[in-house]
XYZ file of C-alpha atoms in Angstrom:
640
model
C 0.000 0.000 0.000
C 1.040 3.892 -0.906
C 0.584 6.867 0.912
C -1.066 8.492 -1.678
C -3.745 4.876 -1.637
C -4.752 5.651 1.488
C -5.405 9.461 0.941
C -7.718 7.895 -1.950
C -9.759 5.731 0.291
C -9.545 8.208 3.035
C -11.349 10.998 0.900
C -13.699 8.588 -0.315
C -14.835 7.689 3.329
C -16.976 11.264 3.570
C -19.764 10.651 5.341
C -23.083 9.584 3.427
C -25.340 12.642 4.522
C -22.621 14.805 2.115
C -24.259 13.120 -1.119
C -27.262 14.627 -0.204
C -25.874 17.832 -0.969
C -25.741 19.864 -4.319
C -22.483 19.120 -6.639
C -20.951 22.473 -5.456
C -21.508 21.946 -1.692
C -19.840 18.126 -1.939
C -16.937 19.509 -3.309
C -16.802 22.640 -1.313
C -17.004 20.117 2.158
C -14.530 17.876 0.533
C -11.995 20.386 -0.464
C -12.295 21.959 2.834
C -11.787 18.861 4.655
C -9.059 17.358 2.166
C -7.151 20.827 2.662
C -7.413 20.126 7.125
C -5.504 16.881 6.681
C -2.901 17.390 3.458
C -2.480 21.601 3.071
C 0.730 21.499 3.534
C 4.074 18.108 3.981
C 4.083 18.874 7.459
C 0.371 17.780 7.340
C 0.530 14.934 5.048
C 3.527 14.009 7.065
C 2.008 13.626 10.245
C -1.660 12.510 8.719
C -0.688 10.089 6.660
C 3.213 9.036 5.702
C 4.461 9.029 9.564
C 1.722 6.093 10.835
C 1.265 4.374 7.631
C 5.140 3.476 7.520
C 5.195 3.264 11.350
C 1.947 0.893 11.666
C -0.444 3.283 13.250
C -4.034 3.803 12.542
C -4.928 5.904 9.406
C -8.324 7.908 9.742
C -10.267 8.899 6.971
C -10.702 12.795 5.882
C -13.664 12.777 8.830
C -12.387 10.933 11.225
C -15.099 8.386 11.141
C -13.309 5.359 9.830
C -9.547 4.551 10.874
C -7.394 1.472 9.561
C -3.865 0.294 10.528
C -2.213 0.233 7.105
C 1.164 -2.595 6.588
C 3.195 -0.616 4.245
C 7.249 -1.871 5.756
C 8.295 -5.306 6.757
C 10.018 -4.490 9.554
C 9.916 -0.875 11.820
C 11.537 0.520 15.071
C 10.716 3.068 17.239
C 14.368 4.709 16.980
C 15.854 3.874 13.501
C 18.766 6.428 14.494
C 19.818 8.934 17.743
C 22.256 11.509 17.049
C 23.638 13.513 20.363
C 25.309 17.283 19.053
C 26.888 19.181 22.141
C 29.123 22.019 21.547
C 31.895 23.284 23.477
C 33.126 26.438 24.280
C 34.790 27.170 21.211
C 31.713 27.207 19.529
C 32.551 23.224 17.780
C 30.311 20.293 18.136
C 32.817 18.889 20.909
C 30.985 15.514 21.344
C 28.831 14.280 18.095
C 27.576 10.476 19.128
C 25.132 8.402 16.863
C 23.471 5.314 17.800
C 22.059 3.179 15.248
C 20.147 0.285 14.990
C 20.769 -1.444 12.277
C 18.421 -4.536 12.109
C 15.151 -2.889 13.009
C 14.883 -4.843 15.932
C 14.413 -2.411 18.614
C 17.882 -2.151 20.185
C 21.034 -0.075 19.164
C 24.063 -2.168 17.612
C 26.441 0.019 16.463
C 27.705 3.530 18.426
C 30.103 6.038 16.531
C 31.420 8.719 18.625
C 33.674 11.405 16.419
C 36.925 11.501 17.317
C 37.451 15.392 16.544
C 35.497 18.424 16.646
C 33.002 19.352 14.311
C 33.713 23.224 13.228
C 31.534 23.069 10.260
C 28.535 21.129 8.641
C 28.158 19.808 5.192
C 24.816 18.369 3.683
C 26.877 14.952 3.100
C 29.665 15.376 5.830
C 31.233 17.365 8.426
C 34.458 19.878 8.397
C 36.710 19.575 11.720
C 39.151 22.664 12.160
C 41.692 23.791 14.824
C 38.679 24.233 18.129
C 37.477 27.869 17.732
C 39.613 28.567 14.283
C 39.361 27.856 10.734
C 42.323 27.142 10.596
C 44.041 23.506 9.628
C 40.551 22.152 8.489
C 39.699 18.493 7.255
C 36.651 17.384 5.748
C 35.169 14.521 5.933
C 31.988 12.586 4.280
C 29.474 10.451 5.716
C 29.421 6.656 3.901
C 28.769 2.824 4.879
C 31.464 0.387 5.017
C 31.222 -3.062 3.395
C 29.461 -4.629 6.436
C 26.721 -1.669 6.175
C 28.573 0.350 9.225
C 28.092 4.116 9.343
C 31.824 5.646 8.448
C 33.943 8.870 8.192
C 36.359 9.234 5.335
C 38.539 11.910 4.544
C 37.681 13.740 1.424
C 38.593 16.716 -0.559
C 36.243 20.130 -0.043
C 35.115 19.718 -3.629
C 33.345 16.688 -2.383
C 31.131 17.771 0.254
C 27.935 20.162 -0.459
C 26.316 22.944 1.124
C 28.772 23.221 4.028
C 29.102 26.095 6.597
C 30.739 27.078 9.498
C 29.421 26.849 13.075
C 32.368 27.949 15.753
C 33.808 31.053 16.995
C 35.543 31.808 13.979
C 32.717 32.729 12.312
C 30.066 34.032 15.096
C 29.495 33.809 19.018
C 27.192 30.600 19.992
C 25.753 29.814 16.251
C 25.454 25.962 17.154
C 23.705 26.721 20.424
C 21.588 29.314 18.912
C 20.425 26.959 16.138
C 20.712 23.570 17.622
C 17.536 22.577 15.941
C 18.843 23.073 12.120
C 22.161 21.647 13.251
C 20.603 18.594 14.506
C 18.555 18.342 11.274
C 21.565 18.995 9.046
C 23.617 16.602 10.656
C 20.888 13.949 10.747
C 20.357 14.264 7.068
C 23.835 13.885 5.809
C 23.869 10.405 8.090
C 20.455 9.680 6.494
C 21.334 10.394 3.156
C 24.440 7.636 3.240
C 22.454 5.030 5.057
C 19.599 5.504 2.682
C 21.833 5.396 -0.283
C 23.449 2.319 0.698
C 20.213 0.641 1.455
C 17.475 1.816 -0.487
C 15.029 -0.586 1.904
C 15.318 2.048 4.694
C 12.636 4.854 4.969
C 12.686 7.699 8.213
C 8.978 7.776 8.963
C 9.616 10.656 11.309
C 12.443 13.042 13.505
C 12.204 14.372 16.447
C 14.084 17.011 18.286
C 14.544 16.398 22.079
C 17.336 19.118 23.199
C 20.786 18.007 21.729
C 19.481 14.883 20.650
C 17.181 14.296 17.222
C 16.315 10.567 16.788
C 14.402 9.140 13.739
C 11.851 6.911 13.569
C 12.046 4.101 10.830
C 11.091 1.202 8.590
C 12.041 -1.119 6.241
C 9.925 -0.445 2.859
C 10.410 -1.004 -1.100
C 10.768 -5.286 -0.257
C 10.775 -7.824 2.051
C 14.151 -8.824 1.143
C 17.697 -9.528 3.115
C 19.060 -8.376 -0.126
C 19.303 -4.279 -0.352
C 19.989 -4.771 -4.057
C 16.677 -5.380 -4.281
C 14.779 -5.100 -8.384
C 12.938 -2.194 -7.619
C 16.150 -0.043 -6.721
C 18.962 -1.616 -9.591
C 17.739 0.597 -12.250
C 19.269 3.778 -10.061
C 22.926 2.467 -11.302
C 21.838 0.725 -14.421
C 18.666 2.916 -15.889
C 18.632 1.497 -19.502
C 17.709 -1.893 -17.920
C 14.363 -0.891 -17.505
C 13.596 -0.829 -20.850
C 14.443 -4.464 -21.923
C 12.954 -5.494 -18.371
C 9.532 -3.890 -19.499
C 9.196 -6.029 -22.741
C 9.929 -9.354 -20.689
C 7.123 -8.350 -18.591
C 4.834 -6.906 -21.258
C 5.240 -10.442 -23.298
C 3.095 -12.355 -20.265
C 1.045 -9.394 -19.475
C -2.707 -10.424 -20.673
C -3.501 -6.601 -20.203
C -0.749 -5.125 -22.201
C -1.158 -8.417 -24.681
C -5.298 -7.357 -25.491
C -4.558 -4.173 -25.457
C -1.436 -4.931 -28.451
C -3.953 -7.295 -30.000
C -6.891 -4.267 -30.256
C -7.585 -2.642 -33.398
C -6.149 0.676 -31.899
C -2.887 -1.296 -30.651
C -2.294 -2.658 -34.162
C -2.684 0.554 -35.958
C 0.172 2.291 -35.618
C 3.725 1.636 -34.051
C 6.608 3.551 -33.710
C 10.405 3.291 -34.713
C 13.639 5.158 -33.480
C 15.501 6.116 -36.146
C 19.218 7.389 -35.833
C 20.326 9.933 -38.055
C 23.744 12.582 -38.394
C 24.395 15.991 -39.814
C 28.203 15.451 -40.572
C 30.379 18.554 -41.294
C 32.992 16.635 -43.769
C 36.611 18.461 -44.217
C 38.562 17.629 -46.782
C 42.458 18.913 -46.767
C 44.697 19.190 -49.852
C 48.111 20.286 -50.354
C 49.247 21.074 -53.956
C 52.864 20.741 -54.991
C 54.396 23.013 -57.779
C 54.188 20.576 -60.562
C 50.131 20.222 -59.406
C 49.851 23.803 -60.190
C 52.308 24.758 -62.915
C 53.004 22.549 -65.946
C 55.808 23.822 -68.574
C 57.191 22.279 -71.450
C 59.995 22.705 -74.137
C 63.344 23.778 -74.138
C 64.387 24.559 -70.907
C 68.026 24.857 -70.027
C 67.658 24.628 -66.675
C 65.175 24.722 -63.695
C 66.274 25.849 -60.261
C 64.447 26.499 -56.658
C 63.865 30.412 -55.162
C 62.283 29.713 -52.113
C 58.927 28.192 -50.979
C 56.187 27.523 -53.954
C 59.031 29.605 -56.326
C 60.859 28.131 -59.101
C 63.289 29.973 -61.995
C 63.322 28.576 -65.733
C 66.451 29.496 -67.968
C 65.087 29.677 -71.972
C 67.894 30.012 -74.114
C 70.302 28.978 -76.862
C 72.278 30.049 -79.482
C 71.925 31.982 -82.877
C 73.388 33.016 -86.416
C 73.937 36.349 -88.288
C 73.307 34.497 -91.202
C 69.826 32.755 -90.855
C 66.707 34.620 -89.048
C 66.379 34.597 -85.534
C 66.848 31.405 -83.414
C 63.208 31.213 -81.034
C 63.389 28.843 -78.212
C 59.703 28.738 -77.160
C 58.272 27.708 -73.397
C 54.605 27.005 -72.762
C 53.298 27.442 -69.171
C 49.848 26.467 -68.448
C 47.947 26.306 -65.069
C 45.581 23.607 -63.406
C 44.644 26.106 -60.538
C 44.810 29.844 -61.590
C 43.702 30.808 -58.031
C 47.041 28.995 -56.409
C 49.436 31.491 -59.138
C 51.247 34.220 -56.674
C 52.975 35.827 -59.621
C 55.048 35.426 -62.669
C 57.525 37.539 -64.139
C 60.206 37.474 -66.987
C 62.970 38.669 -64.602
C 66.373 38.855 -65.778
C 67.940 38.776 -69.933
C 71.309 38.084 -70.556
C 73.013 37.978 -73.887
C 76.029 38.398 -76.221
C 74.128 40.272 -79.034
C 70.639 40.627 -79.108
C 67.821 38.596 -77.221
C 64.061 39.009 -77.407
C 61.096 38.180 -74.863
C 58.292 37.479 -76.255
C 54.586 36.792 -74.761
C 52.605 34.630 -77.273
C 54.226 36.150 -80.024
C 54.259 39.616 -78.623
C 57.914 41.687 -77.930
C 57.515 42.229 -74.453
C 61.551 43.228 -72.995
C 65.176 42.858 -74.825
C 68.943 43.058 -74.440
C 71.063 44.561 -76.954
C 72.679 47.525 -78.037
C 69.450 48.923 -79.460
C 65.661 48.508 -79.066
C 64.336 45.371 -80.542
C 60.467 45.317 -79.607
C 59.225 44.179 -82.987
C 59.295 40.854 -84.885
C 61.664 42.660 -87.672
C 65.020 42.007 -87.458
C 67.055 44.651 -84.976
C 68.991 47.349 -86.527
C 72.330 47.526 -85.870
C 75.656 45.265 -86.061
C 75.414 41.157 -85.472
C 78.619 39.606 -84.086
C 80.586 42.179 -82.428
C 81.269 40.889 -79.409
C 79.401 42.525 -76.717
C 77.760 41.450 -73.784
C 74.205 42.664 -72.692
C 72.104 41.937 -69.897
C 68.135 43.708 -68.386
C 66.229 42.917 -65.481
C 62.819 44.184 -66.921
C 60.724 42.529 -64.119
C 57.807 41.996 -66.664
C 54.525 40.608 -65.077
C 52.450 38.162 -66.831
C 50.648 36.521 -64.250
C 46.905 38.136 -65.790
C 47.806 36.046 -68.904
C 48.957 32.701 -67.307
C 45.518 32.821 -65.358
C 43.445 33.402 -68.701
C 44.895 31.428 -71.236
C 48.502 30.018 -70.308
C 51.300 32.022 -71.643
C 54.348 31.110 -74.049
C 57.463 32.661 -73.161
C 59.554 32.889 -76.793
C 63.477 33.528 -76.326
C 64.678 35.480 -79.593
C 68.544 35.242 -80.349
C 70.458 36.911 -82.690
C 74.081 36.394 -82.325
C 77.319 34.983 -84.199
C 81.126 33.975 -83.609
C 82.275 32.867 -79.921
C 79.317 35.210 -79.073
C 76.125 33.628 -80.273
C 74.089 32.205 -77.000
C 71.775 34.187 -74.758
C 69.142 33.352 -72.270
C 66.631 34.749 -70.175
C 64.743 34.017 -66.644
C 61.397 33.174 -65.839
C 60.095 33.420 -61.842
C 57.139 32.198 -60.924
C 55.445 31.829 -57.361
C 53.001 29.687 -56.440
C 50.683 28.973 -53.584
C 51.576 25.567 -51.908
C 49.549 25.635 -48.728
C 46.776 23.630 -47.376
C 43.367 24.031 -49.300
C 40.405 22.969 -47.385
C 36.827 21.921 -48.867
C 33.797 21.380 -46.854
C 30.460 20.050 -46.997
C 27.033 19.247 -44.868
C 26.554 15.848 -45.048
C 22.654 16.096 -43.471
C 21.569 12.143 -43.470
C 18.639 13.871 -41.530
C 16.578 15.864 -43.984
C 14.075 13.226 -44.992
C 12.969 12.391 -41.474
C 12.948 16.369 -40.446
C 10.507 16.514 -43.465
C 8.523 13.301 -42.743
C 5.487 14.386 -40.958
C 5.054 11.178 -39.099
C 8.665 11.743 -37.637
C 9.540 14.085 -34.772
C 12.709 14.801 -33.147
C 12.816 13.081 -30.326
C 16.743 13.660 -28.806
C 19.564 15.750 -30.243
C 23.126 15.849 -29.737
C 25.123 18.849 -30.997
C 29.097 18.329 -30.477
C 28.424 16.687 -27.333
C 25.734 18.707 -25.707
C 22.033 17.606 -25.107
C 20.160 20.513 -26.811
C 16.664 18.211 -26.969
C 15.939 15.299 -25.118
C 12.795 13.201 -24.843
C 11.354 15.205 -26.958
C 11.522 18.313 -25.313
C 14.344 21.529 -25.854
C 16.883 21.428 -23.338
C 17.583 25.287 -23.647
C 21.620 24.530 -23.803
C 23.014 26.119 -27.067
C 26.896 25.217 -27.817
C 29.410 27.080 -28.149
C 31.167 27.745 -31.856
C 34.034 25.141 -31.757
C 37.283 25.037 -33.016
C 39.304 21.958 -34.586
C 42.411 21.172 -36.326
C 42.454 18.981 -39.602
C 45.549 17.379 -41.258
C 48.536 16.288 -40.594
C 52.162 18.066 -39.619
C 52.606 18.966 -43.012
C 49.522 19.758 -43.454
C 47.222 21.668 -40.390
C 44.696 23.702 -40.651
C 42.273 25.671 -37.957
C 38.733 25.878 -38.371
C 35.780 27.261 -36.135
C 32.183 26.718 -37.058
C 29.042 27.035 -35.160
C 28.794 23.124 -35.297
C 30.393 20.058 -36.620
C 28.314 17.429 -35.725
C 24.064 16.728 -35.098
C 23.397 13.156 -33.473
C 20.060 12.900 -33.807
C 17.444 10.440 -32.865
C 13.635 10.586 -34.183
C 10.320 8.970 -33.360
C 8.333 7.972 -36.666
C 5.410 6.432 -36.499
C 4.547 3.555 -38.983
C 1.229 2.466 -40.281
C 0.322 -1.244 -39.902
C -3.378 -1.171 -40.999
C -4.977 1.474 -39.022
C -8.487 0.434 -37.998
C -11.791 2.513 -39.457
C -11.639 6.114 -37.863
C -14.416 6.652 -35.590
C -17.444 9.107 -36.702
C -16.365 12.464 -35.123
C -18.925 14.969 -37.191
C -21.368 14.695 -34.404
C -19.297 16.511 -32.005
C -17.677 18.406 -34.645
C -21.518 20.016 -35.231
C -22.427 20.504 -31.316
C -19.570 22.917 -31.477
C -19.778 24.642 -34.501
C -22.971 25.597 -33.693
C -23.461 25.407 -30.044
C -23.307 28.736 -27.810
C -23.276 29.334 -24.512
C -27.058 29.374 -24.051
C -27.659 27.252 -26.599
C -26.983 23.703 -26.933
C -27.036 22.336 -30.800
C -27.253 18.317 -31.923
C -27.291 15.923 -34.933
C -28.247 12.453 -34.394
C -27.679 9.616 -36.859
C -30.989 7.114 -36.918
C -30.354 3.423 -37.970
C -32.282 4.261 -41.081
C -29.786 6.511 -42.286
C -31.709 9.795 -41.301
C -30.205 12.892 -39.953
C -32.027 14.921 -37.822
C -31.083 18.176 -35.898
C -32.104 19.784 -32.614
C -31.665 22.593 -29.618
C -32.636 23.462 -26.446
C -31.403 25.619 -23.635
C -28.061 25.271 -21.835
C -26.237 27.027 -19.156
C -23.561 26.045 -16.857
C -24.213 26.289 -12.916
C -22.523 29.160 -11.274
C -19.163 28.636 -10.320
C -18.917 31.548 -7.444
C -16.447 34.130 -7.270
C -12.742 32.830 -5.936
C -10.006 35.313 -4.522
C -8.030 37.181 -6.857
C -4.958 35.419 -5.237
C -4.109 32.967 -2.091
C -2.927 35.826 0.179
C 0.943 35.486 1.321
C 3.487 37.273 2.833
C 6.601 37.908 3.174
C 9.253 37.962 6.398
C 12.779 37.639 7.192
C 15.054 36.741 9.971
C 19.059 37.349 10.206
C 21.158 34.677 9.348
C 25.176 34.480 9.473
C 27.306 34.829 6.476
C 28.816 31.337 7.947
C 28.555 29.247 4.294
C 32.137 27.365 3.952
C 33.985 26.637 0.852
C 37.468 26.247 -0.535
C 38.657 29.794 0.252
C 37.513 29.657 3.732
C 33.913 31.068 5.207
C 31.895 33.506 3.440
C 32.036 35.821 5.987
C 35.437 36.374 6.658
C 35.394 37.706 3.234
C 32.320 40.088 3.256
C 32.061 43.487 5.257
C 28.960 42.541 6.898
C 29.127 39.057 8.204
C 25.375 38.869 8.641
C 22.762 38.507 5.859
C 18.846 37.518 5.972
C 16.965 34.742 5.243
C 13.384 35.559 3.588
C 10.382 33.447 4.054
C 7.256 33.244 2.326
C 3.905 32.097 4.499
C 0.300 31.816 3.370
C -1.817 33.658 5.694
C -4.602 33.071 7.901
C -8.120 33.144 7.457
C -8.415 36.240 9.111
C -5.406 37.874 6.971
C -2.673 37.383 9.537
C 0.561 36.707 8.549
C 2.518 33.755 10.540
C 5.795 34.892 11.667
C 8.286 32.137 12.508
C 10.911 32.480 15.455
C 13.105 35.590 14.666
C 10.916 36.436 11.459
C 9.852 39.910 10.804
C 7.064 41.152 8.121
C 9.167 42.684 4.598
C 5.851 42.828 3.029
C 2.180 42.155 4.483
C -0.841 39.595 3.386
C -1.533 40.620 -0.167
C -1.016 39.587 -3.484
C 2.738 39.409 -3.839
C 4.346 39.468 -6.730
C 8.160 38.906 -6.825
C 8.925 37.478 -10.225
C 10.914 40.721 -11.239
C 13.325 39.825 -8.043
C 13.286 35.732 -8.398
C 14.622 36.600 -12.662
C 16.611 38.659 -11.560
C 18.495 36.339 -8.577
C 18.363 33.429 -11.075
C 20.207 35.664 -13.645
C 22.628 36.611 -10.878
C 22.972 32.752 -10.039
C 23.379 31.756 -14.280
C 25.978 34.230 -15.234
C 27.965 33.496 -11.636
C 28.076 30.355 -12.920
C 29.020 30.942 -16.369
C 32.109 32.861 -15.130
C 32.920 29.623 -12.937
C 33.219 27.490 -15.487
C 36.942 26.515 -15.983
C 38.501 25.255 -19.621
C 41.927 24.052 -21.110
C 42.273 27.204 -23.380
C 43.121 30.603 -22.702
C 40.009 32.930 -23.070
């Protein structure tokens, strides 16, 4: 049996005279006596959870009717006592906890801490120099093998929520609030036990002075075992899943309900899709981007992606000029840096040419035409130009061929000239969307279901997640050949939910309701009826709902607070050692009364009276405060 069963049976006990009573007043009366026994936990608590687990009776809403429910194999009156007594440093100087550990009504195991407690965690306990924060240790609450309540040693980073509770931080804190230290305490040794054996449930604390003991059970089985089948799928969750089918498969429910027309409809598959950035790195070599051919006297290196060709020969007075004729040609145009007819050198008279055009010469007198120079052959003399001529334009567009022109006799007949050209021989990236996806994201019977982006969850079950990533950077290649490249993503994992048709059954009739309310109102109620025959006839009459009564504008709160000290612990050291005022507030929030009184708890006083409170601007903005805090925590590998 559940707590929330007996609720169920307990508001269903209202006494028979109530069913005499208009629809309004029954569930006015059982509202008003639901609300006596579950307004609030503390209420349900003490109504319902504390003697159901404990074996007490159970009374319905009205009291008339009570029951004693069985909900835990085995109970005690004192699952746990912990004794807290501080010292006058302001530590916890003695901290004993008696346990019993078999349910049996008896204690079996004592632990007594060996140090002083300075400050309390939510999972563990901090124990510092008496009366100092100074040479601190922290230590967290666990089970050894045998099921034994332990301390061990941990870092900070460990422990949750802790703060500080000696005089290093305030004057008689743990005296002052013995109750929440008893509570704190008692829930960090709760939370271990309980997570070591999910059997045990605390039915109740109590607070008696220094000591808070709680009242227990043993729920979820009957079962020496704590890795019981209800509690494995906490460490192994995708269990579940293939558990379910093995149960579903002897089911007779779940198998008629498979079997049914409306079961055998429709079904639905997970399909698995990605949205791939692909990179693709290239590195061209000189010969990948230039090509030249004919006769070249030589071919020499000028750096990175830069090459020099000598075109040259010899000539004769006597016979028209001897042309030695290079053709360059280019496979990437974009790749060409430059290319320039740099340097001429000859004993008479040499001509560039660029397809068949003079462009620069050597000699003792102009030659920039395709008639012969003017002017003595043979004589001997040596002529050189560096005319730096560009022609890069034209080996992009068409190629270019570089013609060599000598005219020259005797033991002076050769010439030559250069040719530089640069090239681009770094890495060339390509890239592409490889998007396996699109035909489910346009398949109307699919929708997303859960979507990975580079790692983070930005939809899951079906629902957004809110989390955006951040553009991200990679590096491609190899050492020869690296490059860096950020993008807003590189990879979508993708899973979605399609639903497939396996004979859908007949659609039922729907145009009846779809004609009560087209052309019903609110005073009016409209209807088409079907007769066996086949005949269609229409009708109206009156209609008006039964007043509903007028309900406050709001449930009237308000809103207190009551000083608290700054004594929160971390890493650094306590809060308040760092702040000018050591002392903040804590702020409350109570319904009020009947009779528009607000309930101040011990210390409390009123910030704002019984009203209609609105806050929202203040909670955005502390949750704003809290989000971008956290944003700047956030530590990474690269330098921002």
């Amino acid at each position: 049996m559940r707590p929330g069963f007996l609720l169920g049976c307990a508001i269903a006990a209202l006494p028979a005279a109530a069913w005499g009573q208009t629809m309004d007043d029954r569930a006015t009366a059982a509202a008003t006596a639901s609300r006596a026994k579950t307004g609030d936990s503390d209420d349900l608590l003490n109504n319902y959870v504390t003697p159901g687990l404990a074996g007490q009776p159970v009374a319905t809403i009205d009291n008339s009717k009570s029951f004693n429910p069985n909900l835990a194999c085995q109970k005690t009156a004192t699952l746990l006592e912990l004794l807290a007594q501080p010292s006058s440093t302001g530590d916890i100087g003695t901290l004993r906890i008696s346990r019993d550990k078999d349910l049996d009504g008896s204690f079996d195991q004592t632990l007594t801490l060996p140090v002083p407690v300075s400050g309390i965690c939510a999972n563990g306990v901090i124990s510092c120099q008496p009366g100092t924060w100074n040479q601190c240790h922290d230590f967290k609450w666990g089970t050894a093998a045998a099921g034994d309540l332990k301390l061990s040693e941990v870092d900070q980073t460990e422990l949750a929520g802790c703060y500080c509770v000696n005089n290093s931080c305030g004057s008689n804190l743990a005296w002052g609030n013995l109750a929440s230290v008893l509570k704190d305490l008692g829930g960090g040794v709760i939370g271990a036990l309980t997570t070591a054996d999910p059997r045990v449930g605390v039915a109740q604390a109590s607070i008696d002075g220094p000591v808070i003991r709680y009242t227990g059970a043993q729920t979820t089985a009957c079962t020496a075992d704590p890795e019981v089948a209800a509690t494995s799928y906490r460490s192994n969750p995708t269990a579940i899943q293939g558990d379910a089918f093995a149960a579903s498969q002897s089911n007779s429910v779940f198998q008629a309900l498979a079997a049914s027309p409306a079961g055998a409809g429709k079904a639905e598959e997970t399909r698995s899709c990605t949205i791939e950035r692909e990179v693709t790195l290239s590195q061209s070599g000189f010969d990948d981007i230039i090509s030249a051919s004919g006769p070249i006297q030589s071919i020499s290196d000028c750096g990175t992606g830069c090459r020099l060709y000598q075109i040259g020969g010899t000539g004769n007075c006597n016979d028209p000029p001897a042309t030695y004729s290079v053709r360059f040609s280019t496979t990437r145009p974009d790749r060409v840096l430059s290319a320039r007819i740099v340097s001429i050198f000859t004993a008479d008279w040499l001509q560039a040419r660029l397809n068949g055009t003079p462009v620069a010469y050597a000699g003792k007198r102009p030659w920039l035409t395709n008639a012969l120079p003017s002017g003595d052959c043979g004589v001997g003399d040596n002529y050189s130009a560096a005319p730096n001529y560009d022609f890069a334009t034209t080996l992009k567009d068409a190629g270019a061929t570089i013609d060599a022109r000598i005219r020259a006799t005797g033991s002076h007949k050769s010439g030559y000239l250069m040719v530089e050209i640069k090239v681009d021989t770094s890495c060339d990236n390509s890239e592409r969307l490889v998007d396996l996806c699109a035909g489910y994201a346009s398949d109307p019977k699919c929708r997303l279901d859960n979507e990975s982006v580079d790692g983070v969850d930005t939809f899951r079950n079906g629902v957004a997640t809110g989390l955006t990533p951040l553009p991200q950077t990679r590096l491609f290649g190899t050492a020869t050949c690296t490059i860096r490249l950020t993008r807003d993503f590189f990879e979508r994992d993708r899973r979605y939910r399609c639903s497939v048709d396996l004979g859908s059954p007949t659609p039922p009739d729907l145009s009846r309701g779809a004609y009560i309310i087209d052309h019903s109102t609110e005073t009016l109620l409209a209807d088409r009826t079907t007769a066996s025959n086949g005949s269609v006839s229409t009708s109206t009459r009156p209609f008006a709902l039964p007043d509903r009564g007028s309900v406050p504008a709001c449930e009237a709160i308000c809103k207190t607070r009551a000083p608290k000290a700054n004594n929160d612990a971390a890493i650094a050291g306590v809060v308040g050692a760092s702040q000018n005022n050591p002392t903040g507030w804590d702020t409350f929030y109570h319904s009020c009364s009947a009779a528009n009184v607000c309930p101040l708890g011990p210390g409390e006083e009123i910030v704002s009276g019984c009203g209609c409170l609105d806050d929202f601007p203040e909670a955005v903005v502390m949750m704003q405060t809290v989000r971008l805090g956290g944003a700047d925590l956030v530590c990474t590998s690269e330098v921002r």
